[in-house]
XYZ file of N, CA and C in Angstrom:
573
model
N -14.888 8.457 -95.241
C -14.881 9.249 -96.508
C -15.380 8.379 -97.454
N -14.911 7.157 -97.441
C -15.386 6.086 -98.625
C -16.927 5.783 -98.509
N -17.313 5.755 -97.147
C -18.825 5.670 -97.159
C -19.460 6.571 -97.576
N -18.887 8.020 -97.356
C -19.819 9.177 -98.132
C -19.669 9.027 -99.515
N -18.463 8.503 -100.228
C -18.526 8.295 -101.799
C -19.574 7.533 -102.173
N -19.685 6.203 -101.496
C -20.518 5.242 -101.959
C -21.935 5.655 -101.857
N -22.166 6.338 -100.904
C -23.587 7.013 -100.701
C -23.989 7.745 -101.817
N -22.976 8.830 -102.111
C -23.195 9.810 -103.195
C -23.414 8.973 -104.436
N -22.587 8.215 -104.732
C -22.947 7.188 -106.043
C -24.245 6.537 -106.000
N -24.713 6.224 -104.733
C -26.023 5.614 -104.764
C -27.111 6.522 -104.776
N -26.802 7.831 -104.903
C -27.753 8.808 -104.786
C -28.294 9.204 -103.352
N -27.823 8.666 -102.528
C -28.333 8.987 -100.953
C -27.541 10.058 -100.599
N -28.341 11.081 -100.079
C -27.707 12.396 -99.526
C -27.184 12.296 -98.050
N -26.044 12.664 -98.087
C -25.473 12.599 -96.783
C -25.931 13.648 -95.820
N -27.115 13.595 -95.233
C -27.604 14.670 -94.426
C -26.820 14.886 -93.112
N -26.335 13.875 -92.420
C -25.541 13.984 -91.267
C -24.306 14.855 -91.391
N -23.534 14.410 -92.696
C -22.490 14.964 -92.973
C -22.733 16.547 -93.143
N -23.874 16.941 -93.917
C -24.170 18.266 -94.273
C -24.509 19.072 -92.932
N -25.244 18.466 -92.072
C -25.541 18.993 -90.717
C -24.446 19.318 -90.089
N -23.344 18.406 -89.948
C -22.285 18.761 -89.390
C -21.236 19.626 -89.776
N -21.369 19.771 -91.152
C -20.492 20.858 -91.865
C -21.161 22.017 -91.680
N -22.379 22.244 -91.527
C -23.281 23.351 -91.191
C -22.979 24.014 -89.821
N -22.946 22.819 -88.912
C -22.510 23.282 -87.611
C -21.224 23.681 -87.475
N -20.272 23.164 -88.167
C -18.956 23.432 -88.002
C -18.620 24.935 -88.536
N -19.386 25.267 -89.652
C -19.247 26.591 -90.001
C -19.852 27.807 -89.159
N -20.879 27.450 -88.347
C -21.596 28.248 -87.352
C -20.573 28.449 -86.164
N -19.929 27.358 -85.959
C -18.938 27.517 -84.727
C -17.549 28.080 -84.964
N -17.182 28.170 -86.034
C -16.077 28.536 -86.591
C -15.409 29.700 -86.149
N -16.299 30.720 -86.172
C -15.907 32.230 -86.017
C -15.588 32.250 -84.549
N -16.589 31.606 -83.588
C -16.340 31.675 -82.169
C -15.108 30.940 -81.694
N -14.800 29.641 -82.311
C -13.664 28.928 -81.975
C -12.516 29.728 -82.369
N -12.595 30.437 -83.474
C -11.334 31.417 -83.869
C -11.066 32.456 -82.955
N -12.120 33.199 -82.420
C -11.844 34.129 -81.508
C -11.535 33.450 -80.214
N -11.983 32.288 -79.807
C -11.411 31.664 -78.626
C -9.829 31.398 -78.677
N -9.471 30.864 -79.921
C -8.098 30.721 -79.868
C -7.186 32.051 -79.736
N -7.812 32.909 -80.594
C -7.030 34.272 -80.385
C -7.031 34.817 -78.987
N -8.189 34.486 -78.238
C -8.222 35.073 -76.745
C -7.249 34.348 -76.132
N -7.157 33.099 -76.202
C -6.132 32.210 -75.393
C -4.599 32.708 -75.819
N -4.390 32.960 -76.851
C -3.146 33.471 -77.276
C -2.694 34.719 -76.529
N -3.829 35.694 -76.467
C -3.694 36.902 -75.782
C -3.658 36.567 -74.211
N -4.099 35.959 -73.777
C -4.208 35.598 -72.189
C -2.987 34.738 -71.967
N -2.121 34.022 -72.808
C -0.746 33.646 -72.462
C 0.166 34.590 -72.312
N -0.125 35.609 -73.493
C 1.065 36.821 -73.466
C 0.844 37.676 -72.436
N -0.420 37.960 -71.993
C -0.740 38.797 -70.886
C -0.001 38.281 -69.697
N -0.283 36.898 -69.438
C 0.277 36.207 -68.184
C 1.666 36.344 -67.909
N 2.484 36.255 -69.146
C 3.943 36.187 -69.367
C 4.254 37.713 -68.967
N 3.556 38.656 -69.199
C 3.994 39.956 -69.055
C 3.599 40.437 -67.566
N 2.383 39.866 -66.919
C 2.113 40.047 -65.696
C 3.319 39.618 -64.587
N 3.631 38.207 -65.095
C 4.659 37.550 -64.149
C 6.094 38.479 -64.478
N 6.265 38.970 -65.490
C 7.642 39.625 -65.549
C 7.512 41.035 -64.736
N 6.280 41.620 -64.897
C 6.115 42.782 -63.922
C 6.175 42.657 -62.685
N 5.554 41.473 -62.136
C 5.575 40.990 -60.715
C 6.876 40.647 -60.330
N 7.531 40.202 -60.978
C 9.025 39.830 -60.597
C 9.836 41.006 -60.470
N 9.639 41.755 -61.417
C 10.303 43.324 -61.281
C 9.972 44.046 -60.033
N 8.671 44.006 -59.564
C 8.188 44.661 -58.506
C 8.519 44.065 -57.278
N 8.638 42.508 -57.120
C 9.384 41.848 -56.063
C 10.679 42.312 -55.878
N 11.594 42.674 -56.879
C 12.899 42.789 -56.771
C 12.915 44.151 -56.290
N 12.055 45.316 -56.794
C 12.294 46.573 -56.346
C 11.645 46.694 -54.918
N 10.854 45.771 -54.296
C 10.559 45.627 -53.000
C 11.673 45.196 -52.064
N 12.234 44.268 -52.482
C 13.469 43.599 -51.909
C 14.499 44.506 -51.750
N 14.661 45.397 -52.611
C 15.873 46.369 -52.590
C 15.785 47.516 -51.708
N 14.363 47.850 -51.370
C 13.897 49.199 -50.794
C 13.952 48.645 -49.203
N 14.790 49.341 -48.322
C 14.816 48.962 -46.778
C 13.655 49.333 -46.160
N 12.923 50.408 -46.419
C 11.669 50.721 -45.741
C 10.696 49.703 -45.821
N 10.638 49.290 -47.248
C 9.482 48.262 -47.615
C 9.791 46.894 -46.831
N 11.170 46.442 -46.605
C 11.692 45.395 -46.099
C 11.182 45.481 -44.618
N 11.567 46.762 -43.991
C 11.159 46.798 -42.513
C 9.606 46.759 -42.516
N 8.869 47.391 -43.242
C 7.453 47.338 -43.082
C 6.928 45.904 -43.303
N 7.472 45.237 -44.162
C 7.160 43.800 -44.271
C 7.394 42.983 -43.127
N 8.479 43.209 -42.557
C 9.138 42.551 -41.381
C 8.208 42.958 -40.194
N 7.781 44.143 -40.300
C 6.865 44.616 -38.973
C 5.460 43.966 -39.201
N 5.043 43.928 -40.366
C 3.649 43.137 -40.896
C 3.715 41.920 -40.399
N 4.798 41.239 -40.781
C 5.030 39.559 -40.360
C 4.910 39.525 -38.976
N 5.690 40.360 -38.100
C 5.459 40.284 -36.800
C 4.288 40.473 -36.025
N 3.344 41.423 -36.679
C 2.150 41.663 -36.141
C 1.083 40.365 -36.598
N 1.502 39.865 -37.777
C 0.725 38.662 -38.052
C 1.127 37.605 -36.983
N 2.377 37.366 -36.781
C 2.731 36.287 -35.789
C 2.019 36.556 -34.216
N 2.194 37.889 -34.178
C 1.566 38.346 -32.792
C 0.133 37.854 -32.699
N -0.512 38.105 -33.907
C -2.080 37.966 -33.964
C -2.328 36.482 -33.752
N -1.598 35.799 -34.469
C -1.758 34.273 -34.517
C -1.422 33.937 -33.093
N -0.293 34.232 -32.479
C -0.029 33.647 -30.981
C -1.176 34.267 -30.021
N -1.571 35.497 -30.137
C -2.868 35.870 -29.542
C -4.062 34.883 -29.652
N -4.364 34.576 -30.745
C -5.623 33.644 -31.046
C -5.311 32.354 -30.511
N -4.257 31.982 -30.611
C -3.643 30.571 -29.934
C -3.697 30.730 -28.475
N -3.226 31.744 -27.821
C -3.391 31.653 -26.402
C -4.717 31.795 -26.053
N -5.667 32.733 -26.690
C -6.971 32.806 -26.434
C -7.795 31.548 -26.648
N -7.565 30.769 -27.540
C -8.149 29.512 -27.631
C -7.753 28.570 -26.658
N -6.510 28.528 -26.004
C -6.065 27.987 -25.125
C -6.442 28.205 -23.750
N -6.594 29.530 -23.568
C -7.265 30.063 -22.213
C -8.799 29.661 -22.134
N -9.569 29.697 -23.282
C -10.843 29.209 -23.502
C -11.084 27.756 -23.102
N -10.147 26.826 -23.703
C -9.994 25.282 -23.175
C -9.725 25.165 -21.905
N -8.827 25.866 -21.263
C -8.375 25.887 -19.992
C -9.506 26.071 -19.080
N -10.368 27.272 -19.387
C -11.325 27.719 -18.609
C -12.450 26.624 -18.446
N -12.650 26.034 -19.628
C -13.678 25.017 -19.678
C -13.342 23.647 -19.014
N -11.938 23.499 -19.036
C -11.305 22.462 -18.100
C -11.545 22.506 -16.754
N -11.321 23.674 -16.381
C -11.337 24.043 -14.818
C -12.700 24.150 -14.497
N -13.575 24.519 -15.221
C -15.029 24.742 -14.959
C -15.566 23.305 -14.671
N -15.360 22.333 -15.654
C -15.599 21.084 -15.526
C -15.204 20.357 -14.481
N -13.731 20.794 -14.196
C -13.033 19.915 -12.749
C -13.713 20.476 -11.620
N -14.069 21.826 -11.434
C -14.798 22.350 -10.511
C -15.931 21.488 -10.278
N -16.776 21.518 -11.088
C -18.026 20.832 -11.075
C -17.868 19.249 -10.570
N -16.814 18.606 -11.031
C -16.539 17.249 -10.582
C -16.233 17.230 -9.274
N -15.215 18.170 -8.880
C -14.736 18.226 -7.432
C -15.861 18.396 -6.497
N -16.698 19.312 -6.856
C -17.831 19.551 -5.911
C -18.784 18.608 -5.697
N -19.049 17.760 -6.849
C -19.843 16.622 -6.740
C -19.048 15.660 -5.871
N -17.789 15.296 -5.894
C -16.906 14.620 -5.050
C -17.077 14.918 -3.605
N -16.926 16.295 -3.414
C -17.113 16.768 -1.872
C -18.467 16.605 -1.602
N -19.616 16.938 -2.231
C -20.735 16.312 -1.761
C -21.073 14.917 -1.205
N -20.488 13.998 -2.229
C -20.502 12.669 -1.909
C -19.661 12.415 -0.857
N -18.517 12.834 -0.564
C -17.664 12.560 0.632
C -18.488 13.242 1.977
N -18.994 14.339 1.835
C -19.699 14.914 3.033
C -21.047 13.973 3.364
N -21.600 13.395 2.300
C -22.688 12.553 2.622
C -22.146 11.421 3.389
N -21.040 10.774 2.978
C -20.335 9.608 3.523
C -20.025 9.918 4.982
N -19.472 11.027 5.245
C -18.983 11.503 6.546
C -20.217 11.496 7.443
N -21.305 12.266 6.915
C -22.329 12.363 7.872
C -23.273 11.084 8.031
N -23.001 10.183 7.167
C -23.606 8.724 7.298
C -22.705 8.010 8.448
N -21.428 8.039 8.485
C -20.430 7.467 9.326
C -20.742 8.195 10.759
N -21.090 9.508 10.746
C -21.146 10.125 12.019
C -22.485 9.757 12.786
N -23.530 9.418 11.872
C -24.825 8.961 12.476
C -24.536 7.680 12.950
N -23.810 6.811 12.222
C -23.418 5.407 12.604
C -22.842 5.153 13.822
N -21.829 6.271 13.916
C -21.000 6.230 15.041
C -21.810 6.450 16.170
N -22.777 7.569 16.233
C -23.735 8.090 17.413
C -24.598 6.723 17.748
N -24.980 6.187 16.834
C -25.826 4.827 17.141
C -25.168 3.875 17.564
N -24.020 3.473 17.308
C -23.055 2.553 18.103
C -22.767 3.000 19.612
N -22.397 4.292 19.672
C -21.996 4.859 21.044
C -23.237 4.652 21.812
N -24.390 5.010 21.318
C -25.765 5.005 22.057
C -26.007 3.442 22.601
N -25.668 2.478 21.484
C -25.987 1.074 21.797
C -25.058 0.567 23.016
N -23.790 1.039 22.999
C -22.648 0.754 23.667
C -23.139 1.430 25.169
N -23.308 2.462 25.191
C -23.865 3.193 26.545
C -25.007 2.350 27.059
N -25.883 1.913 26.224
C -27.012 1.224 26.505
C -26.604 -0.304 27.145
N -25.536 -0.813 26.466
C -25.020 -2.240 26.924
C -24.329 -1.990 28.060
N -23.672 -0.901 28.330
C -22.766 -0.686 29.672
C -23.785 -0.498 30.721
N -24.709 0.459 30.522
C -25.771 0.588 31.728
C -26.506 -0.484 31.858
N -26.870 -1.372 31.017
C -27.750 -2.779 31.245
C -26.675 -3.555 32.127
N -25.357 -3.740 31.819
C -24.446 -4.499 32.523
C -24.367 -4.049 33.919
N -24.204 -2.754 33.820
C -24.114 -1.954 35.508
C -25.369 -2.373 36.175
N -26.477 -2.318 35.718
C -27.746 -2.620 36.358
C -27.605 -3.961 36.894
N -27.195 -4.933 35.806
C -27.237 -6.349 36.154
C -26.101 -6.625 37.407
N -25.042 -5.837 37.307
C -24.143 -6.038 38.287
C -24.520 -5.559 39.719
N -25.380 -4.443 39.724
C -25.794 -3.863 40.823
C -27.164 -4.777 41.297
N -27.822 -5.180 40.542
C -29.008 -6.235 40.780
C -28.192 -7.436 41.409
N -27.292 -7.981 40.889
C -26.602 -9.093 41.489
C -26.118 -8.949 42.876
N -25.331 -7.699 43.124
C -24.758 -7.342 44.400
C -25.833 -6.997 45.500
N -26.967 -6.553 44.974
C -27.994 -6.351 45.824
C -28.575 -7.518 46.481
N -28.755 -8.467 45.366
C -29.256 -9.847 45.628
C -28.386 -10.600 46.601
N -27.089 -10.586 46.261
C -26.039 -11.252 47.151
C -26.338 -10.421 48.512
N -26.353 -9.161 48.809
C -26.375 -8.565 49.975
C -27.673 -8.976 50.720
N -28.802 -9.013 49.823
C -30.020 -9.480 50.557
C -30.058 -10.916 51.178
N -29.262 -11.719 50.229
C -29.064 -13.312 50.615
C -28.120 -13.220 52.110
N -27.008 -12.432 51.954
C -26.419 -12.333 53.029
C -26.976 -11.821 54.358
N -27.788 -10.730 54.319
C -28.272 -10.431 55.288
C -29.375 -11.288 55.745
N -30.146 -12.015 54.656
C -31.007 -12.988 55.284
C -30.246 -14.179 56.084
N -29.109 -14.561 55.624
C -28.321 -15.755 56.141
C -27.859 -15.050 57.389
N -27.258 -13.839 57.599
C -26.616 -13.340 58.724
C -27.652 -13.274 59.904
N -28.853 -12.822 59.349
C -30.090 -12.883 60.300
C -30.471 -14.005 60.860
N -30.471 -15.223 60.029
C -30.690 -16.490 60.629
C -29.307 -16.972 61.670
N -28.292 -16.739 61.038
C -27.125 -16.953 61.907
C -27.138 -16.304 63.329
N -27.311 -15.071 63.279
C -27.408 -14.249 64.308
C -28.367 -14.750 65.484
N -29.402 -15.151 64.999
C -30.439 -15.758 65.685
C -30.010 -16.994 66.425
N -29.509 -17.948 65.590
C -29.116 -19.194 65.830
C -28.079 -18.859 66.980
N -27.036 -17.970 66.749
C -25.870 -17.811 67.511
C -26.475 -17.323 68.958
N -27.414 -16.580 68.830
C -28.142 -16.112 70.307
C -28.465 -17.261 70.996
N -29.212 -18.214 70.162
C -30.054 -19.317 70.904
C -28.707 -20.206 71.257
N -27.636 -20.340 70.698
C -26.804 -21.252 70.969
C -25.808 -20.672 72.256
N -25.867 -19.573 72.369
C -25.218 -18.840 73.508
C -26.064 -18.976 74.795
N -27.459 -18.642 74.564
C -28.250 -18.893 75.625
C -28.244 -20.572 76.178
N -28.340 -21.460 75.244
C -28.280 -22.857 75.379
C -27.051 -23.054 76.235
N -25.984 -22.402 75.881
C -24.732 -22.839 76.503
C -24.694 -22.027 77.944
N -24.999 -21.107 78.166
C -25.232 -20.233 79.381
C -26.103 -21.181 80.321
N -27.264 -21.631 79.830
C -28.190 -22.529 80.574
C -27.462 -23.784 81.149
N -26.756 -24.429 80.108
C -26.108 -25.522 80.505
C -25.001 -25.350 81.684
N -24.422 -24.082 81.372
C -23.560 -24.117 82.546
C -24.205 -23.770 83.699
N -25.293 -22.984 83.705
C -26.006 -22.924 84.959
C -26.517 -24.194 85.524
N -27.151 -25.000 84.859
C -27.469 -26.339 85.048
C -26.430 -27.166 85.703
N -25.186 -27.098 85.170
C -23.961 -27.935 85.816
C -23.704 -27.297 87.234
N -23.725 -26.307 87.227
C -23.153 -25.431 88.613
C -24.304 -25.915 89.608
N -25.401 -25.807 89.251
C -26.375 -26.133 90.122
C -26.462 -27.537 90.520
N -26.174 -28.428 89.652
C -26.319 -29.875 89.971
C -24.803 -30.161 90.780
N -23.700 -29.304 90.611
C -22.557 -29.527 91.247
C -22.721 -28.947 92.652
N -23.837 -28.358 92.921
C -24.067 -27.643 94.331
C -23.736 -26.250 94.427
N -24.026 -25.760 93.401
C -23.857 -24.239 93.295
C -25.036 -23.699 93.954
N -24.942 -22.332 94.189
C -26.035 -21.770 94.728
C -26.789 -20.599 93.889
N -26.886 -20.945 92.443
C -27.750 -20.197 91.456
C -26.761 -19.006 91.128
N -27.622 -18.036 90.666
C -27.064 -16.847 90.139
C -26.143 -16.403 91.009
N -26.133 -16.172 92.311
C -25.334 -15.434 92.991
C -24.001 -16.223 93.166
N -23.957 -17.425 92.826
C -22.723 -18.292 92.857
C -21.598 -18.301 91.936
N -21.640 -16.974 91.180
C -20.577 -16.465 90.212
C -20.989 -16.930 88.783
N -22.093 -17.505 88.550
C -22.428 -17.656 87.331
C -23.083 -16.511 86.569
N -22.824 -16.322 85.427
C -23.470 -15.162 84.857
C -25.145 -15.241 84.648
N -25.724 -14.312 84.977
C -27.184 -14.228 84.874
C -27.512 -14.456 83.458
N -28.669 -15.403 83.293
C -29.045 -15.347 81.789
C -29.829 -14.263 81.135
């Protein structure tokens, strides 16, 4: 205010103040209507709240309305429970679907391992059979070789035994002859 007075004494116009005053005058009717409107809204809000409280009181005292509200609440609770159960079922279905896929993968893996162990067992049994057959062939070959050696040795022994018997018989004959025996008819066995 003091600045405006000094400027007015100095002869300088207060254009900013004049502009603000003009602006204020232009907006004043709108601001006035806005204030009136706010007052009316506050009064209407109080009236609506009063009417609503009266309506709620009337509803609370009416038994049919109370039953209807209770039924509506039960239906809402049922719908909420249905949606919850549906959601849980969908989640459970996803879980078991995933579980089934994982179990099938596990079954496939186990079947692969079982098949690999079966093949490995067959190969080991085949190797064992081959080993046993080789050992049996070795044993049979050894026994055959021993029999052949024995037969070869027995053959020599038999021939030597025959020669030895013949020599003994010849010696006995020679002694008898030397002792004065009469040869084969003298009781000595014939050669």
